[in-house]
PDB file of C-alpha atoms in Angstrom:
ATOM      1  CA  MET A   1       3.243 -41.280  20.062  1.00  0.00           C
ATOM      2  CA  ASP A   2      -0.482 -42.104  19.907  1.00  0.00           C
ATOM      3  CA  GLU A   3      -2.724 -40.866  17.126  1.00  0.00           C
ATOM      4  CA  TYR A   4      -5.623 -38.679  18.186  1.00  0.00           C
ATOM      5  CA  PHE A   5      -8.964 -38.789  16.376  1.00  0.00           C
ATOM      6  CA  PRO A   6     -11.252 -35.966  17.551  1.00  0.00           C
ATOM      7  CA  ASN A   7     -14.998 -36.577  17.504  1.00  0.00           C
ATOM      8  CA  VAL A   8     -16.123 -34.133  14.843  1.00  0.00           C
ATOM      9  CA  ASP A   9     -19.262 -35.968  13.680  1.00  0.00           C
ATOM     10  CA  LYS A  10     -21.529 -33.728  15.743  1.00  0.00           C
ATOM     11  CA  TYR A  11     -20.398 -30.681  13.744  1.00  0.00           C
ATOM     12  CA  GLU A  12     -21.879 -31.758  10.408  1.00  0.00           C
ATOM     13  CA  GLY A  13     -24.890 -29.940   8.956  1.00  0.00           C
ATOM     14  CA  LEU A  14     -24.460 -26.805  11.078  1.00  0.00           C
ATOM     15  CA  LEU A  15     -25.333 -23.369   9.724  1.00  0.00           C
ATOM     16  CA  VAL A  16     -22.303 -21.491   8.361  1.00  0.00           C
ATOM     17  CA  VAL A  17     -22.704 -17.744   7.798  1.00  0.00           C
ATOM     18  CA  ASP A  18     -20.071 -15.937   5.747  1.00  0.00           C
ATOM     19  CA  GLY A  19     -20.840 -12.279   5.199  1.00  0.00           C
ATOM     20  CA  LEU A  20     -19.487  -8.873   4.369  1.00  0.00           C
ATOM     21  CA  LEU A  21     -21.065  -5.481   4.947  1.00  0.00           C
ATOM     22  CA  THR A  22     -19.183  -2.284   4.109  1.00  0.00           C
ATOM     23  CA  ASP A  23     -19.909   1.341   3.305  1.00  0.00           C
ATOM     24  CA  GLU A  24     -19.501   0.662  -0.434  1.00  0.00           C
ATOM     25  CA  ILE A  25     -22.534   0.563  -2.736  1.00  0.00           C
ATOM     26  CA  ASN A  26     -23.844  -2.958  -3.373  1.00  0.00           C
ATOM     27  CA  SER A  27     -21.369  -4.582  -0.969  1.00  0.00           C
ATOM     28  CA  ALA A  28     -23.806  -6.436   1.304  1.00  0.00           C
ATOM     29  CA  GLU A  29     -23.320 -10.163   0.691  1.00  0.00           C
ATOM     30  CA  ILE A  30     -24.215 -13.124   2.900  1.00  0.00           C
ATOM     31  CA  ILE A  31     -23.360 -16.710   1.969  1.00  0.00           C
ATOM     32  CA  LEU A  32     -25.273 -19.404   3.835  1.00  0.00           C
ATOM     33  CA  SER A  33     -24.161 -23.017   3.813  1.00  0.00           C
ATOM     34  CA  LEU A  34     -24.086 -26.134   5.938  1.00  0.00           C
ATOM     35  CA  SER A  35     -20.908 -27.549   7.419  1.00  0.00           C
ATOM     36  CA  SER A  36     -19.621 -30.687   5.729  1.00  0.00           C
ATOM     37  CA  PRO A  37     -17.729 -33.677   7.148  1.00  0.00           C
ATOM     38  CA  VAL A  38     -14.117 -32.786   7.925  1.00  0.00           C
ATOM     39  CA  ASN A  39     -12.802 -35.490   5.592  1.00  0.00           C
ATOM     40  CA  GLU A  40     -15.205 -34.571   2.758  1.00  0.00           C
ATOM     41  CA  ALA A  41     -14.822 -30.797   2.484  1.00  0.00           C
ATOM     42  CA  GLU A  42     -17.465 -29.378   0.170  1.00  0.00           C
ATOM     43  CA  LEU A  43     -19.634 -26.291  -0.037  1.00  0.00           C
ATOM     44  CA  ILE A  44     -23.260 -27.153   0.768  1.00  0.00           C
ATOM     45  CA  PRO A  45     -25.238 -23.982  -0.107  1.00  0.00           C
ATOM     46  CA  LEU A  46     -28.349 -23.225   1.927  1.00  0.00           C
ATOM     47  CA  SER A  47     -31.209 -21.896  -0.183  1.00  0.00           C
ATOM     48  CA  GLY A  48     -34.667 -20.616   0.625  1.00  0.00           C
ATOM     49  CA  ALA A  49     -33.816 -18.525   3.685  1.00  0.00           C
ATOM     50  CA  GLU A  50     -35.262 -15.133   4.501  1.00  0.00           C
ATOM     51  CA  VAL A  51     -32.334 -12.797   5.109  1.00  0.00           C
ATOM     52  CA  PHE A  52     -32.405  -9.122   6.031  1.00  0.00           C
ATOM     53  CA  LEU A  53     -30.406  -6.427   7.787  1.00  0.00           C
ATOM     54  CA  LEU A  54     -31.727  -4.149  10.534  1.00  0.00           C
ATOM     55  CA  ASP A  55     -29.984  -0.895  11.330  1.00  0.00           C
ATOM     56  CA  GLU A  56     -29.879   0.771  14.741  1.00  0.00           C
ATOM     57  CA  TYR A  57     -33.118   2.634  13.877  1.00  0.00           C
ATOM     58  CA  ASN A  58     -34.867  -0.672  12.966  1.00  0.00           C
ATOM     59  CA  LEU A  59     -34.892   0.184   9.265  1.00  0.00           C
ATOM     60  CA  ARG A  60     -34.989  -3.077   7.345  1.00  0.00           C
ATOM     61  CA  THR A  61     -32.951  -3.923   4.229  1.00  0.00           C
ATOM     62  CA  ASN A  62     -34.256  -7.076   2.573  1.00  0.00           C
ATOM     63  CA  MET A  63     -31.894  -9.446   0.830  1.00  0.00           C
ATOM     64  CA  LYS A  64     -32.588 -11.737  -2.118  1.00  0.00           C
ATOM     65  CA  GLU A  65     -31.020 -15.007  -3.125  1.00  0.00           C
ATOM     66  CA  ALA A  66     -28.810 -14.076  -6.104  1.00  0.00           C
ATOM     67  CA  SER A  67     -27.482 -17.610  -6.539  1.00  0.00           C
ATOM     68  CA  GLU A  68     -27.722 -20.803  -4.519  1.00  0.00           C
ATOM     69  CA  GLY A  69     -26.976 -19.840  -0.893  1.00  0.00           C
ATOM     70  CA  ARG A  70     -25.729 -16.321  -1.813  1.00  0.00           C
ATOM     71  CA  TYR A  71     -27.842 -13.410  -0.606  1.00  0.00           C
ATOM     72  CA  VAL A  72     -27.421  -9.757  -1.648  1.00  0.00           C
ATOM     73  CA  ALA A  73     -29.323  -6.563  -0.847  1.00  0.00           C
ATOM     74  CA  LEU A  74     -32.563  -6.307  -2.826  1.00  0.00           C
ATOM     75  CA  ASP A  75     -31.792  -2.610  -3.355  1.00  0.00           C
ATOM     76  CA  SER A  76     -28.654  -2.620  -5.511  1.00  0.00           C
ATOM     77  CA  THR A  77     -27.801   0.931  -4.347  1.00  0.00           C
ATOM     78  CA  PHE A  78     -27.766  -0.044  -0.670  1.00  0.00           C
ATOM     79  CA  LYS A  79     -24.646   0.771   1.318  1.00  0.00           C
ATOM     80  CA  ALA A  80     -24.076   0.739   5.048  1.00  0.00           C
ATOM     81  CA  ASN A  81     -23.181   4.043   6.685  1.00  0.00           C
ATOM     82  CA  ALA A  82     -19.914   4.363   8.570  1.00  0.00           C
ATOM     83  CA  GLY A  83     -20.574   4.997  12.258  1.00  0.00           C
ATOM     84  CA  GLU A  84     -23.980   3.282  12.206  1.00  0.00           C
ATOM     85  CA  SER A  85     -24.768  -0.198  13.528  1.00  0.00           C
ATOM     86  CA  TYR A  86     -26.431  -3.138  11.784  1.00  0.00           C
ATOM     87  CA  LYS A  87     -27.513  -6.651  12.655  1.00  0.00           C
ATOM     88  CA  LEU A  88     -28.242  -9.651  10.477  1.00  0.00           C
ATOM     89  CA  HIS A  89     -31.467 -11.667  10.716  1.00  0.00           C
ATOM     90  CA  ILE A  90     -31.824 -15.122   9.143  1.00  0.00           C
ATOM     91  CA  SER A  91     -35.005 -17.238   9.018  1.00  0.00           C
ATOM     92  CA  LEU A  92     -34.593 -20.772   7.673  1.00  0.00           C
ATOM     93  CA  SER A  93     -37.270 -22.841   5.970  1.00  0.00           C
ATOM     94  CA  ASN A  94     -37.256 -25.263   8.964  1.00  0.00           C
ATOM     95  CA  GLY A  95     -38.506 -22.434  11.219  1.00  0.00           C
ATOM     96  CA  ARG A  96     -35.194 -21.707  12.953  1.00  0.00           C
ATOM     97  CA  GLU A  97     -34.233 -18.051  13.296  1.00  0.00           C
ATOM     98  CA  TYR A  98     -30.882 -16.413  13.968  1.00  0.00           C
ATOM     99  CA  GLU A  99     -29.995 -12.811  14.730  1.00  0.00           C
ATOM    100  CA  SER A 100     -26.587 -11.245  15.256  1.00  0.00           C
ATOM    101  CA  GLU A 101     -25.720  -8.483  17.680  1.00  0.00           C
ATOM    102  CA  LEU A 102     -25.542  -4.908  16.431  1.00  0.00           C
ATOM    103  CA  CYS A 103     -22.141  -4.263  14.821  1.00  0.00           C
ATOM    104  CA  THR A 104     -20.852  -0.793  13.978  1.00  0.00           C
ATOM    105  CA  ILE A 105     -19.440  -0.010  10.537  1.00  0.00           C
ATOM    106  CA  ILE A 106     -16.047   1.605  11.065  1.00  0.00           C
ATOM    107  CA  LYS A 107     -14.902   4.420   8.781  1.00  0.00           C
ATOM    108  CA  ALA A 108     -11.980   3.350   6.602  1.00  0.00           C
ATOM    109  CA  ASP A 109      -8.592   4.872   7.324  1.00  0.00           C
ATOM    110  CA  PRO A 110      -7.090   6.879   4.432  1.00  0.00           C
ATOM    111  CA  ILE A 111      -4.336   5.183   2.430  1.00  0.00           C
ATOM    112  CA  ASP A 112      -0.974   6.973   2.318  1.00  0.00           C
ATOM    113  CA  SER A 113       0.801   4.702  -0.141  1.00  0.00           C
ATOM    114  CA  LEU A 114       0.346   1.461  -2.032  1.00  0.00           C
ATOM    115  CA  TYR A 115       3.035  -0.384  -3.963  1.00  0.00           C
ATOM    116  CA  ALA A 116       3.912  -3.873  -5.136  1.00  0.00           C
ATOM    117  CA  GLN A 117       7.126  -5.847  -5.536  1.00  0.00           C
ATOM    118  CA  ALA A 118       7.632  -8.849  -7.791  1.00  0.00           C
ATOM    119  CA  LYS A 119       8.434 -11.879  -5.628  1.00  0.00           C
ATOM    120  CA  ASN A 120       8.815 -15.595  -6.014  1.00  0.00           C
ATOM    121  CA  ALA A 121       7.067 -17.664  -3.388  1.00  0.00           C
ATOM    122  CA  GLY A 122       6.822 -21.411  -3.078  1.00  0.00           C
ATOM    123  CA  GLU A 123       3.168 -22.386  -3.322  1.00  0.00           C
ATOM    124  CA  PHE A 124       3.624 -25.912  -1.990  1.00  0.00           C
ATOM    125  CA  ASP A 125       7.392 -26.217  -1.946  1.00  0.00           C
ATOM    126  CA  GLU A 126       9.643 -23.343  -0.915  1.00  0.00           C
ATOM    127  CA  ASP A 127      12.317 -24.599  -3.352  1.00  0.00           C
ATOM    128  CA  VAL A 128       9.997 -24.191  -6.352  1.00  0.00           C
ATOM    129  CA  PRO A 129       9.717 -20.569  -7.503  1.00  0.00           C
ATOM    130  CA  PHE A 130       6.151 -19.319  -7.911  1.00  0.00           C
ATOM    131  CA  PRO A 131       6.092 -15.819  -9.464  1.00  0.00           C
ATOM    132  CA  GLY A 132       3.755 -13.253  -7.984  1.00  0.00           C
ATOM    133  CA  LEU A 133       3.361  -9.796  -6.464  1.00  0.00           C
ATOM    134  CA  GLN A 134       3.647  -8.782  -2.813  1.00  0.00           C
ATOM    135  CA  PHE A 135       1.517  -5.712  -2.023  1.00  0.00           C
ATOM    136  CA  TYR A 136       2.350  -3.182   0.676  1.00  0.00           C
ATOM    137  CA  VAL A 137      -0.087  -0.607   2.072  1.00  0.00           C
ATOM    138  CA  SER A 138       0.600   2.263   4.470  1.00  0.00           C
ATOM    139  CA  ASN A 139      -2.209   4.276   5.986  1.00  0.00           C
ATOM    140  CA  HIS A 140      -3.237   6.754   8.677  1.00  0.00           C
ATOM    141  CA  GLN A 141      -4.698   4.844  11.596  1.00  0.00           C
ATOM    142  CA  LEU A 142      -7.555   7.048  12.728  1.00  0.00           C
ATOM    143  CA  ASN A 143      -9.073   4.559  15.130  1.00  0.00           C
ATOM    144  CA  ASN A 144      -5.860   2.796  16.271  1.00  0.00           C
ATOM    145  CA  ASP A 145      -7.386  -0.590  15.507  1.00  0.00           C
ATOM    146  CA  THR A 146      -5.823  -2.882  12.910  1.00  0.00           C
ATOM    147  CA  SER A 147      -8.566  -5.528  13.090  1.00  0.00           C
ATOM    148  CA  TYR A 148     -10.889  -4.226  10.402  1.00  0.00           C
ATOM    149  CA  TYR A 149      -9.081  -4.148   7.066  1.00  0.00           C
ATOM    150  CA  VAL A 150     -10.407  -5.675   3.868  1.00  0.00           C
ATOM    151  CA  TRP A 151      -8.385  -5.458   0.697  1.00  0.00           C
ATOM    152  CA  LYS A 152      -9.801  -6.474  -2.666  1.00  0.00           C
ATOM    153  CA  LEU A 153      -7.606  -6.958  -5.684  1.00  0.00           C
ATOM    154  CA  TYR A 154      -9.031  -6.325  -9.125  1.00  0.00           C
ATOM    155  CA  GLN A 155      -6.844  -7.277 -12.056  1.00  0.00           C
ATOM    156  CA  THR A 156      -7.070  -5.551 -15.424  1.00  0.00           C
ATOM    157  CA  TYR A 157      -5.312  -7.190 -18.333  1.00  0.00           C
ATOM    158  CA  HIS A 158      -4.248  -5.364 -21.470  1.00  0.00           C
ATOM    159  CA  TYR A 159      -4.163  -7.401 -24.651  1.00  0.00           C
ATOM    160  CA  ARG A 160      -2.536  -6.028 -27.788  1.00  0.00           C
ATOM    161  CA  SER A 161      -2.868  -7.766 -31.111  1.00  0.00           C
ATOM    162  CA  THR A 162       0.240  -8.004 -33.256  1.00  0.00           C
ATOM    163  CA  PHE A 163      -1.933  -7.584 -36.322  1.00  0.00           C
ATOM    164  CA  ASP A 164      -4.421  -4.981 -37.469  1.00  0.00           C
ATOM    165  CA  ILE A 165      -8.076  -5.966 -37.116  1.00  0.00           C
ATOM    166  CA  ASP A 166      -9.310  -5.630 -40.694  1.00  0.00           C
ATOM    167  CA  TYR A 167     -12.615  -7.445 -40.158  1.00  0.00           C
ATOM    168  CA  THR A 168     -15.003  -8.265 -37.315  1.00  0.00           C
ATOM    169  CA  TRP A 169     -17.621 -10.999 -37.145  1.00  0.00           C
ATOM    170  CA  GLU A 170     -21.172  -9.987 -36.232  1.00  0.00           C
ATOM    171  CA  GLY A 171     -23.053 -12.841 -37.872  1.00  0.00           C
ATOM    172  CA  GLU A 172     -21.204 -11.871 -41.034  1.00  0.00           C
ATOM    173  CA  LEU A 173     -17.783 -10.455 -41.927  1.00  0.00           C
ATOM    174  CA  ILE A 174     -17.767  -6.672 -41.546  1.00  0.00           C
ATOM    175  CA  SER A 175     -14.915  -4.577 -42.869  1.00  0.00           C
ATOM    176  CA  ASN A 176     -13.286  -2.421 -40.208  1.00  0.00           C
ATOM    177  CA  PRO A 177     -12.292   1.013 -41.617  1.00  0.00           C
ATOM    178  CA  ASN A 178      -9.984   1.743 -38.623  1.00  0.00           C
ATOM    179  CA  ALA A 179      -7.960  -1.454 -38.552  1.00  0.00           C
ATOM    180  CA  THR A 180      -5.623  -0.267 -35.769  1.00  0.00           C
ATOM    181  CA  GLU A 181      -8.255   0.943 -33.276  1.00  0.00           C
ATOM    182  CA  LEU A 182      -9.313  -2.566 -32.185  1.00  0.00           C
ATOM    183  CA  ARG A 183      -5.767  -3.818 -31.545  1.00  0.00           C
ATOM    184  CA  ASP A 184      -5.964  -2.943 -27.830  1.00  0.00           C
ATOM    185  CA  CYS A 185      -8.415  -4.692 -25.483  1.00  0.00           C
ATOM    186  CA  TRP A 186      -8.792  -4.693 -21.692  1.00  0.00           C
ATOM    187  CA  ILE A 187     -10.542  -7.088 -19.374  1.00  0.00           C
ATOM    188  CA  THR A 188     -10.989  -6.885 -15.604  1.00  0.00           C
ATOM    189  CA  ASP A 189     -11.678  -9.820 -13.279  1.00  0.00           C
TER     190      ASP A 189
END
């Protein structure tokens, strides 16, 4: 058997566009980067681009660079409308411009049920248990197309202190008159 070494050098430094546009408020996000060598995988963010969306009526939604290479809608209340079409326009600092075709936002199918089962899965080795949850979703397929699903998982953790919280620190010790009310905390990531 002979080893095969594909010529992938000519694919370094190419524009990579990773984006998401949905009908949720503040969901428009475009990440621009440059491709890296196949044997040196790294994210090379692309800053300084002009990025905007155009809808089918040529209404423009400008995007700003929120962090290096990450562009979000300037209007934080922007949301795409289901059934309408949008295209992405990118102008780079080197003068190159890119524009996508119009793409239609598809209305989400309603969810019938959602449940999870505790499962062990091998992350790197099937013989090594790796605890986790397997999620199952059933829905009505209104458009008979299973190509357009995006699921986001938000985790909320509940922390409960074993002890009453008699004092808090706000630059100084402050007595807490309701020592049991601060025992429960939640955080979402």
